[in-house]
Coordinates of C-alpha atoms in Angstrom, one line a residue:
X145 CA 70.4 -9.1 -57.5
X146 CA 70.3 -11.7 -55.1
X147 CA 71.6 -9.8 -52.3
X148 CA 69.0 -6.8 -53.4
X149 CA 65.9 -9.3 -53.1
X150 CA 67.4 -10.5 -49.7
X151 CA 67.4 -6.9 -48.5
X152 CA 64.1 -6.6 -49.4
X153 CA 62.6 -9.5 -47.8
X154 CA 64.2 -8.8 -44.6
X155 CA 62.9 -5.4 -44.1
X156 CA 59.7 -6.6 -45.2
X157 CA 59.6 -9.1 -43.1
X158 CA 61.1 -7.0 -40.1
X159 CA 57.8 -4.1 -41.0
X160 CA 55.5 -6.8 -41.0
X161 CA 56.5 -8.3 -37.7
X162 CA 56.6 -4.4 -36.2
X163 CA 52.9 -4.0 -37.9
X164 CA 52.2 -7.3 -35.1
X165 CA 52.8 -5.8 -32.0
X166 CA 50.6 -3.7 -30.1
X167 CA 51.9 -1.0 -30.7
X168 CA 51.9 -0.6 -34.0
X169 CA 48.4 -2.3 -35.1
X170 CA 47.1 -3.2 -38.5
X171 CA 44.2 -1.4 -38.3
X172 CA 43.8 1.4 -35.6
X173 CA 40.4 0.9 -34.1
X174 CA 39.0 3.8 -31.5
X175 CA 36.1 3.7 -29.0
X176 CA 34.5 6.8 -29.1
X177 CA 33.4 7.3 -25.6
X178 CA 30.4 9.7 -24.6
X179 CA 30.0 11.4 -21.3
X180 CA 26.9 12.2 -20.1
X181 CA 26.1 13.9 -16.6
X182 CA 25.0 11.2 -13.9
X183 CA 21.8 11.5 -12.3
X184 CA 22.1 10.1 -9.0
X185 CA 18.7 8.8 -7.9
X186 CA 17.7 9.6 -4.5
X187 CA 16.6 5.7 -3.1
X188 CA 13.3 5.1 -2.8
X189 CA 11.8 5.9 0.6
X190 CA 10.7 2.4 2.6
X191 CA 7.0 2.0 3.4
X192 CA 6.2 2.0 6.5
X193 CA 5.1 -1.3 8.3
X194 CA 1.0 -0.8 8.8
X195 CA 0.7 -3.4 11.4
X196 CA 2.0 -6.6 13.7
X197 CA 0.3 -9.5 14.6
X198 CA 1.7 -11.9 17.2
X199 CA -1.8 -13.4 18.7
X200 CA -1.4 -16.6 16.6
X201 CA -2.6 -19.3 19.2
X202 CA -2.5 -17.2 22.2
X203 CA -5.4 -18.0 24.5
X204 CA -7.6 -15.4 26.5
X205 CA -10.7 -13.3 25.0
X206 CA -9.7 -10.3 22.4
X207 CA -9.7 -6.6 23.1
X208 CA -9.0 -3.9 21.2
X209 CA -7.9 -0.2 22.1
X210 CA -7.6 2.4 19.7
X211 CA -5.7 5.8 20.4
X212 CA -6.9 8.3 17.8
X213 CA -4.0 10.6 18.1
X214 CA -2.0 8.4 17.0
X215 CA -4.2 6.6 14.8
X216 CA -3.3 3.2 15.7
X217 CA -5.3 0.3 17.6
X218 CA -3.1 -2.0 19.7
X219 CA -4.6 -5.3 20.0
X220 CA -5.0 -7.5 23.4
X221 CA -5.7 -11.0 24.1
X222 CA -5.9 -12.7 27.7
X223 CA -5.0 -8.7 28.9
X224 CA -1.7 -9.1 26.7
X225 CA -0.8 -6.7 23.9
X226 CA 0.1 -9.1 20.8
X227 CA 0.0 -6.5 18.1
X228 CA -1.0 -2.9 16.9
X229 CA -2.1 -1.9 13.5
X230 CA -2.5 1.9 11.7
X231 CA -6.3 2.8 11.5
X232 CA -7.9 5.7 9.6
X233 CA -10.5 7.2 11.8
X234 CA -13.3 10.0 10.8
X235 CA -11.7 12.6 8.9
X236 CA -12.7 16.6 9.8
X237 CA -16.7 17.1 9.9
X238 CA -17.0 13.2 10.4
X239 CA -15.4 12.4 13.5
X240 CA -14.8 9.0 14.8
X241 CA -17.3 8.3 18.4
X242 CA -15.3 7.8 21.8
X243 CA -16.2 5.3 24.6
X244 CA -16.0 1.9 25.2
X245 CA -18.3 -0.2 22.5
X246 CA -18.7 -4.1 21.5
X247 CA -18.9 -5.9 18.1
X248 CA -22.2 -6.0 18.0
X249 CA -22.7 -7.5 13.8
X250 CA -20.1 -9.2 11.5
X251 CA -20.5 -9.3 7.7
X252 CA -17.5 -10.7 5.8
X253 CA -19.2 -8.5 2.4
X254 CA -20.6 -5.4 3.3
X255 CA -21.2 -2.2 1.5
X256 CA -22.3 1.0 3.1
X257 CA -25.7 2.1 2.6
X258 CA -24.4 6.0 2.9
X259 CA -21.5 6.4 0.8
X260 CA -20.3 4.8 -2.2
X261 CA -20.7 6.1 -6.1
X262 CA -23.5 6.6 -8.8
X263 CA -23.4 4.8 -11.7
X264 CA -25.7 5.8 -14.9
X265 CA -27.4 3.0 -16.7
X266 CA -24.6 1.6 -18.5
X267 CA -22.8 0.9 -15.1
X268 CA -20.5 3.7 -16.1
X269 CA -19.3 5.8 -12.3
X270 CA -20.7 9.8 -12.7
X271 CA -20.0 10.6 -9.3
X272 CA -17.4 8.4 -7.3
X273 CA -18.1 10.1 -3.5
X274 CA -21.9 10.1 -3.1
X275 CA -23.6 10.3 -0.1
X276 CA -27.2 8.1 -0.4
X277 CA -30.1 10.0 -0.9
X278 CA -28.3 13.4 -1.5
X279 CA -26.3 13.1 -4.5
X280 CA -28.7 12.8 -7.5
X281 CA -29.2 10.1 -9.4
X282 CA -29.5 10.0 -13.3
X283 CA -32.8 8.5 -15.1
X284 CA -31.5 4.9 -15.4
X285 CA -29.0 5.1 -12.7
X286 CA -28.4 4.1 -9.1
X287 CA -26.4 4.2 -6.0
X288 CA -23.8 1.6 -5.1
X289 CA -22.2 1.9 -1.5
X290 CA -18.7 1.5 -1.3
X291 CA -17.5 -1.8 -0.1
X292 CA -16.6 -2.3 3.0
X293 CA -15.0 -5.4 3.9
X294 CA -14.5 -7.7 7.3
X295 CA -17.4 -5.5 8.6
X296 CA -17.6 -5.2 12.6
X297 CA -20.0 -3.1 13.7
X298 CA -19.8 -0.9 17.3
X299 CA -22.9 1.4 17.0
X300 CA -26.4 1.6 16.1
X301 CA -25.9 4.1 13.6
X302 CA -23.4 2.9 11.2
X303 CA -19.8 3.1 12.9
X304 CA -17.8 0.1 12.8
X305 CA -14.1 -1.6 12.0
X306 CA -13.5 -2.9 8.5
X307 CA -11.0 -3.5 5.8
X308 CA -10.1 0.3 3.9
X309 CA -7.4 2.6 2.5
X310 CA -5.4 3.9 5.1
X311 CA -3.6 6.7 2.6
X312 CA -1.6 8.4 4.9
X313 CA -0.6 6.4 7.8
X314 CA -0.8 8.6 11.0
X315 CA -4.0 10.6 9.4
X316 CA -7.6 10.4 9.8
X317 CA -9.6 9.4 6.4
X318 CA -12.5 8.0 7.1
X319 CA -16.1 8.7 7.1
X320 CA -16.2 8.0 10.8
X321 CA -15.8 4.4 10.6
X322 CA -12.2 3.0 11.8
X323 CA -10.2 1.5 8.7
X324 CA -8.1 -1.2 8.6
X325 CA -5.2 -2.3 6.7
X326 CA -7.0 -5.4 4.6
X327 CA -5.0 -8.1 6.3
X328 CA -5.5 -6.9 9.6
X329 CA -9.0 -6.3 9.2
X330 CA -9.1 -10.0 8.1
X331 CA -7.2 -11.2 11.1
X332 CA -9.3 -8.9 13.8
X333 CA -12.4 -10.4 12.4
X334 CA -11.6 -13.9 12.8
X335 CA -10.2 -13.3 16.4
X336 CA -12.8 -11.0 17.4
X337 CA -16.4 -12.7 18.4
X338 CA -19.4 -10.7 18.6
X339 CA -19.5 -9.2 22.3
X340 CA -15.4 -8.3 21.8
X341 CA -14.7 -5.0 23.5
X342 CA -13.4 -1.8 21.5
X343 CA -12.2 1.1 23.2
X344 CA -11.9 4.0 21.6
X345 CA -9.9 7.1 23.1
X346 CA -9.0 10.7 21.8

């Protein structure tokens, strides 16, 4: 009887140690694992630098030169380039003058007295691309130019360099003012004294 309940304790024992390893586990656990298809993103395309300033302290008067095939101004002091920047010139039907002009007015806040929007009497935007004195007006309503920023103006009938969207870098946009990128619009404007030359060349 002994011998029987020794038996029996041994090969317990001996299943119970196998039921320990690895191999054999207690309790079989499985990871389900779920395959999907990968969607490989392409990576996302750089923007492309707008401008570069390097005039920071450099002495001599400021010119600038703009090349509207290539839509871009490149920016002189003492005769030496220290920069170029993306512009957006007149756009088809609104063409962008040529010549040789000076900043004749600067105006940190300016809005245009042509274009801009129409707003009914609860300051609510009905028409978001008016032109002054052409697009109507509701009762209550009124025109609001658009802003235009860092204004320097070059004619005497409304073309000038200031702060703007340049949506497609390499394109004309404009209503034949030359556009900006912001911080170069800020950066012209505090270099650039009334009198400062701009040359403008197809």
């Amino acid at each position: 009887m002994k011998a029987a309940r020794l038996i029996i304790s041994t090969v317990g024992a001996l299943l119970l140690s196998q039921c320990s390893l690895p191999e054999f586990p207690l309790f079989s656990s499985r990871t389900e694992v779920v395959r999907r298809p990968m969607t490989i993103m392409p990576p996302f395309a750089s923007q492309p630098v707008l401008y570069v300033w390097n005039g920071s302290g450099k002495p001599g008067p400021m010119s600038v030169n703009i090349d509207l095939s290539e839509q871009k101004a490149y920016l002189f002091k003492g005769g030496q380039n220290v920069g170029w920047t993306y512009v957006a010139s007149g756009r088809s039907g609104f063409a962008s003058p040529t010549g040789t002009f000076h900043i004749m007015e600067k105006i940190v806040d300016k809005r245009s007295n042509r274009y801009g929007m129409i707003v009914d009497r609860n300051g609510d935007v009905v028409n978001g691309n008016a032109t002054a004195g052409v697009s109507r007006v509701p009762a209550g309503g009124r025109f609001v130019g658009a802003k235009m920023p860092y204004w320097m103006r070059i004619t005497g009938y409304g073309v000038g360099l200031h702060a703007g969207a340049i949506p497609n870098p390499g394109s004309p946009a404009s209503h034949g003012c030359i556009r900006l990128p912001y911080s170069m619009a800020e950066t012209i404007f505090q270099n650039a004294p009334v009198g400062t030359r701009v040359t403008i060349m197809q």
